[in-house]
XYZ file of C-alpha atoms in Angstrom:
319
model
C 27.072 49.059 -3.040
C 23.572 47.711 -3.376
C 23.727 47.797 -7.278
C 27.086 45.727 -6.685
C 25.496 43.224 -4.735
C 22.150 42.965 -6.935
C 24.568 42.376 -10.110
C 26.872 39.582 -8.030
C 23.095 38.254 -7.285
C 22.075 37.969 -10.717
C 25.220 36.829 -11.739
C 25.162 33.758 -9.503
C 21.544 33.209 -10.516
C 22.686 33.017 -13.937
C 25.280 30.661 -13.233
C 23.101 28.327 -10.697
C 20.980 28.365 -14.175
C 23.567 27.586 -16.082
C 24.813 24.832 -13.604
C 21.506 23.467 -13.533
C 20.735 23.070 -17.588
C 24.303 21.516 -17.700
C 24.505 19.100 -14.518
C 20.835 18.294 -14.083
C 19.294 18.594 -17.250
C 22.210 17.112 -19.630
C 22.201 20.227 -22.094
C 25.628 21.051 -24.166
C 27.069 24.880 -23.453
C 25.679 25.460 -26.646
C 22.660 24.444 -25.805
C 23.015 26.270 -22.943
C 24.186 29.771 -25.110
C 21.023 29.448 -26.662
C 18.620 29.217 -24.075
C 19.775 31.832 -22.012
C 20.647 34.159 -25.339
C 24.958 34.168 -24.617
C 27.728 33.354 -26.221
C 29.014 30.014 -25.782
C 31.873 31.420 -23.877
C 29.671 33.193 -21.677
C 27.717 30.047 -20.646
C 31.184 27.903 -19.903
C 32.031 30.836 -18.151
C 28.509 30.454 -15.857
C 29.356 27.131 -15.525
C 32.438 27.050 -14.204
C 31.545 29.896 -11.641
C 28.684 27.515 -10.478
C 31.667 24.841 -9.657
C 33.758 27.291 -7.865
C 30.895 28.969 -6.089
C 30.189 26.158 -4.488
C 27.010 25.601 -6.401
C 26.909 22.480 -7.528
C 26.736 19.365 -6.150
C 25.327 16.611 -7.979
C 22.141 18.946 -7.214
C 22.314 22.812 -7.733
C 22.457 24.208 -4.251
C 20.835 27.903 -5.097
C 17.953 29.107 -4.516
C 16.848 31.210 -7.970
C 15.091 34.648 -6.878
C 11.983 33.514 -10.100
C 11.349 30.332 -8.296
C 11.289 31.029 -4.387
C 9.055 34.056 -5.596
C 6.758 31.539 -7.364
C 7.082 29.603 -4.285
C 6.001 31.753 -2.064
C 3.308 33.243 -4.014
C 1.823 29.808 -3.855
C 2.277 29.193 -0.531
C 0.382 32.079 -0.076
C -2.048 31.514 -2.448
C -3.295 28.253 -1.778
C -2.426 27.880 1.907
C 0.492 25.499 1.473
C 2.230 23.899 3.752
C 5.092 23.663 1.738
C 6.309 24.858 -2.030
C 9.403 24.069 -3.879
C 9.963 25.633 -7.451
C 12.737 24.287 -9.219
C 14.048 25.883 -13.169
C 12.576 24.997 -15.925
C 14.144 23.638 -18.944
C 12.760 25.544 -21.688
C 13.775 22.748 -24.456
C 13.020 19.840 -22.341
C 9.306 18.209 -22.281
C 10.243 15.441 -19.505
C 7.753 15.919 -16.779
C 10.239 14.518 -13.913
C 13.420 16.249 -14.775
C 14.219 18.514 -11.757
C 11.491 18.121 -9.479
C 12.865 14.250 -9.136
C 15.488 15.617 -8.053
C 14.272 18.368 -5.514
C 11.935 15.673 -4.283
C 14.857 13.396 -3.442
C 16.449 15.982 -1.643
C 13.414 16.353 0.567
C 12.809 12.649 1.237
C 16.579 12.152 1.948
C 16.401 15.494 4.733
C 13.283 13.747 6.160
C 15.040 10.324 6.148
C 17.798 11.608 7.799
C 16.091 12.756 11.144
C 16.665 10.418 14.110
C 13.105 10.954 15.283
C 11.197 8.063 13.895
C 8.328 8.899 11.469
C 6.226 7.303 9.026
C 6.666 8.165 5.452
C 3.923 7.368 3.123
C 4.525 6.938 -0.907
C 2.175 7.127 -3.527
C 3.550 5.842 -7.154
C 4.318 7.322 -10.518
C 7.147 8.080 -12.518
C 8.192 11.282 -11.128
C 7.909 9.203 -7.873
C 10.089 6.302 -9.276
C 12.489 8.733 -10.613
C 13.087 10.527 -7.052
C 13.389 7.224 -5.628
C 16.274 6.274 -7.752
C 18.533 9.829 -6.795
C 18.492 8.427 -3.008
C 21.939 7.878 -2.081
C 22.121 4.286 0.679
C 21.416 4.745 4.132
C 20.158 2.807 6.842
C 16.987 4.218 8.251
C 16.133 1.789 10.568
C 14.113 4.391 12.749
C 11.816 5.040 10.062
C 8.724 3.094 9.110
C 7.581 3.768 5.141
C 4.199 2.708 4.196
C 2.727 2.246 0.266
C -0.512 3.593 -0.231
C -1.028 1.730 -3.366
C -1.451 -1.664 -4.207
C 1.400 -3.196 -6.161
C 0.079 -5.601 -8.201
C -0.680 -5.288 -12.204
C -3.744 -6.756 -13.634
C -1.669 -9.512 -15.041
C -0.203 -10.900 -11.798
C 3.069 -8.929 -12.052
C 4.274 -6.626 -9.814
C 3.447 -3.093 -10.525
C 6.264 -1.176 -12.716
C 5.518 1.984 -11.080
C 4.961 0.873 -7.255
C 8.470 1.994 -5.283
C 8.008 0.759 -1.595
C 10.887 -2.363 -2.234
C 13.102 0.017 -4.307
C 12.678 2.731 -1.177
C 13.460 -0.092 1.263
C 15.974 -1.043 -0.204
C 18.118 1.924 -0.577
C 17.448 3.557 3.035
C 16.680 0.374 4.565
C 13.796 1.351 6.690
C 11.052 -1.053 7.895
C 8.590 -0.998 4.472
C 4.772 -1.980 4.367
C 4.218 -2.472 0.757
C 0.084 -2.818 0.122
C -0.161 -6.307 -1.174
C -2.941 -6.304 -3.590
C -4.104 -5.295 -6.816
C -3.970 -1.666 -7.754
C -7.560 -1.678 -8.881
C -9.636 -4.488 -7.626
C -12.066 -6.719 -10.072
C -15.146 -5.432 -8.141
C -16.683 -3.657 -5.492
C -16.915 -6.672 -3.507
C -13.429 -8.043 -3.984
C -11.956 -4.608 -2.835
C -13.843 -4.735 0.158
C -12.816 -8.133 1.071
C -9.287 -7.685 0.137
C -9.401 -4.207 2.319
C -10.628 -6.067 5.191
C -8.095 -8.516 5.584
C -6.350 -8.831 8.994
C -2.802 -8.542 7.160
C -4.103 -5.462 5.424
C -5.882 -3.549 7.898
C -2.605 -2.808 9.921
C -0.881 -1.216 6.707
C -4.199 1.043 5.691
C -4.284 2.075 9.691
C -0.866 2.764 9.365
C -0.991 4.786 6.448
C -3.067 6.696 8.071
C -0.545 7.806 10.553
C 1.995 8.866 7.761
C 3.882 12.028 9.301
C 4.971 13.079 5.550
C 3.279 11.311 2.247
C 4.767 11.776 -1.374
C 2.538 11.109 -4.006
C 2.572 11.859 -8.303
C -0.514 13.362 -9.719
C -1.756 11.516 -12.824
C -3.294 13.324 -15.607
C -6.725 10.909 -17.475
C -5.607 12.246 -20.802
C -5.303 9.988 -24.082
C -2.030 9.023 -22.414
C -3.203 8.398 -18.974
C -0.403 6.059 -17.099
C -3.706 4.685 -15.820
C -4.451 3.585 -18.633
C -1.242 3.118 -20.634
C 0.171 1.059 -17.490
C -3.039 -1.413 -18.379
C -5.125 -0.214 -14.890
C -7.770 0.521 -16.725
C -9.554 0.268 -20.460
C -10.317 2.211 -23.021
C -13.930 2.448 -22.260
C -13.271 3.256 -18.345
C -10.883 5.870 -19.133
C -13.715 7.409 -21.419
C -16.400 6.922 -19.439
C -14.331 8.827 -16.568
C -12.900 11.746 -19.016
C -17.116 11.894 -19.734
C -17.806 12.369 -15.703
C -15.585 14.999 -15.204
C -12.550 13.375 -14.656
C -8.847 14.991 -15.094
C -6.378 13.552 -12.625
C -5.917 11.053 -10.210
C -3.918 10.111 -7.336
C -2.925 6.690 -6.179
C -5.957 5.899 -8.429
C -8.426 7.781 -7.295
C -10.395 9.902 -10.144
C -11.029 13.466 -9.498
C -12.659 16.224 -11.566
C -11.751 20.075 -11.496
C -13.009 20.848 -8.839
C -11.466 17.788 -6.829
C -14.130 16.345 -6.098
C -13.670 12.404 -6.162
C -15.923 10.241 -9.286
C -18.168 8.190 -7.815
C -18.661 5.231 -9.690
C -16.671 3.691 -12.474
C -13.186 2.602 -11.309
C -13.058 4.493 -8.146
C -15.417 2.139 -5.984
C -12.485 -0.375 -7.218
C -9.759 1.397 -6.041
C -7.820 -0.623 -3.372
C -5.128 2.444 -2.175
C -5.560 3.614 1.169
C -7.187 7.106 1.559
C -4.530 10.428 1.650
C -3.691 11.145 5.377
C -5.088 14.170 6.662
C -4.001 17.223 5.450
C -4.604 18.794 8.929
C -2.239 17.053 10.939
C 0.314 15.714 8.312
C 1.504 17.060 5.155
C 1.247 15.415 1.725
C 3.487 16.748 -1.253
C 2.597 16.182 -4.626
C 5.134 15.873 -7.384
C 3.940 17.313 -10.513
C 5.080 19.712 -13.370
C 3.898 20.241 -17.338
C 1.059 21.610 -19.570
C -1.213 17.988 -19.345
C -1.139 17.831 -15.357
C -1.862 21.667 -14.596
C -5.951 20.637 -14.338
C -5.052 18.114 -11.802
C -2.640 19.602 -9.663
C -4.615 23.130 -9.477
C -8.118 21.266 -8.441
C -5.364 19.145 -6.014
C -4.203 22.461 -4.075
C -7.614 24.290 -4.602
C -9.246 21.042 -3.032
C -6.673 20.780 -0.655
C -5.840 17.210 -1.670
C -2.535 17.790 -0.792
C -0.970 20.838 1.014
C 2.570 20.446 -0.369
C 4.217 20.612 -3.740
C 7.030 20.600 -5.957
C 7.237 21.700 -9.329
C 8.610 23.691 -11.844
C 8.756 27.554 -13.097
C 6.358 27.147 -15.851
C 3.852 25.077 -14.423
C 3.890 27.304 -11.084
C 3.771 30.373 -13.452
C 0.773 28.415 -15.053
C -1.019 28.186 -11.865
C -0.981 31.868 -10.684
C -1.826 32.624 -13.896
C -5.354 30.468 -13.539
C -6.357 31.770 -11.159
């Protein structure tokens, strides 16, 4: 009996995997034949029994036995708060697909409790992309802060900032940060900081009940950097301190520990809520952001995440 029900296990395993390469991340059944090593028959076969299993729904409703183990191992492992491990895509090098979607799933449970809270959001693209699953509601309850500013060195308004998409789709009462993302100087940040329309917002952040936030990596390709935040020589010059990641801006090194200097006493995000009393999730997955988001847990920058098989596989593997 036990070996019938660990073989109906796997088997639904296999086809939640199957649903998810097919519904989530686009791939053909042959596509799908090949990166599970079946037939072609045997994959349509999967993915059909995901549909009438109940499965799928836009999002694959099963939890994979691999990825709540990883979960839980790094729960356990670095004191989480919370851990969500969705399947990787072993042909795809998109560092949103899947966790976008697991994030929106966990915004959209939050957002649908009638006790008010305050929901703070970072920026990024895995952010953006999360944003954009959220089906409409009307949130009125809820109040949803931006801990960044939204404002591109050029004037416009910042690609990557979501607070008006956000509002727009749950409609919730939104505090976007009106300012630059990274300030001219010192001095202008703290005068724009101390504004009485801007202290409110940063005291409010503060409060945040849940934050989501992406985890930027300072590589040749930093979206610091290749979103026009910062130059050349100031992405150098932090890659030469120590830096690897950032969040909402802020520079960190492995260890966590914040750059001084540079562009981080520019910086006009608010700080991360506490980690104590609320919970902030980062949204991270792939080879270029595993520095950041393992001196991010170690540090206890944030004490909730969502990611994928390989990069949580990556993780307890560092250690």
């Amino acid at each position: 009996m036990n070996t019938r029900q660990d073989g109906g296990t796997n088997r639904l395993d296999d086809a939640a995997r199957a649903g998810w390469l097919y519904y989530v991340a686009g791939n053909t059944q042959d596509q799908i034949a090949a990166t599970l090593g079946i037939s072609r028959q045997t994959a349509q076969r999967l993915v059909s029994l995901a549909v009438s299993e109940g499965l799928i729904k836009v999002r694959v409703d099963h939890p994979i036995a691999n990825c709540l183990d990883l979960a839980a191992r790094l729960k356990s492992r670095f004191a989480l708060d919370l851990v969500e491990v969705v399947p990787s895509d072993p042909s795809s090098s998109s560092t949103t697909i899947g966790i976008a979607e697991a994030a929106a799933a966990e915004i959209e449970r939050r957002l649908r409790s009638p006790i008010p809270l305050v929901m703070g959001i970072g920026t990024g693209r895995t952010l953006k992309a999360a944003i954009e699953q959220l089906p409409p509601m009307e949130c009125p309850q809820h109040k949803v802060v931006s801990l960044t500013g939204n404002i591109s060195p050029d004037g416009s308004a910042a690609f990557y900032n979501v607070i008006f998409t956000m509002a727009d789709r749950v409609k919730a009462r939104s505090f976007p940060m009106p300012l630059p993302v990274i300030a001219s100087s010192p001095q202008e940040r703290e005068m724009l900081l101390n504004q009485p329309m801007i202290q409110p917002t940063l005291a409010l952040a503060a409060e945040a009940d849940v934050t989501f936030i992406g985890i930027g990596d300072l590589g040749p390709k930093a979206p610091l950097y290749e979103d026009g935040f910062i130059s050349e020589s100031e992405l150098k010059a932090l890659q030469k301190a120590g830096g690897v990641a950032e969040i909402v801006g802020w520079v960190f090194d492995r260890e966590g520990r914040i750059i001084e200097g540079i562009t981080n006493d520019r910086v006009s995000s608010a700080a991360l809520p506490s980690r104590e009393k609320s919970l902030v999730i980062a949204l991270a997955m792939g080879e270029r952001k595993l520095p950041g988001i393992m001196a991010a847990v170690n540090r206890r920058l944030v004490n909730g995440l969502i990611t994928d098989e390989r990069t949580a596989a990556a993780l307890l593997a560092s250690i």
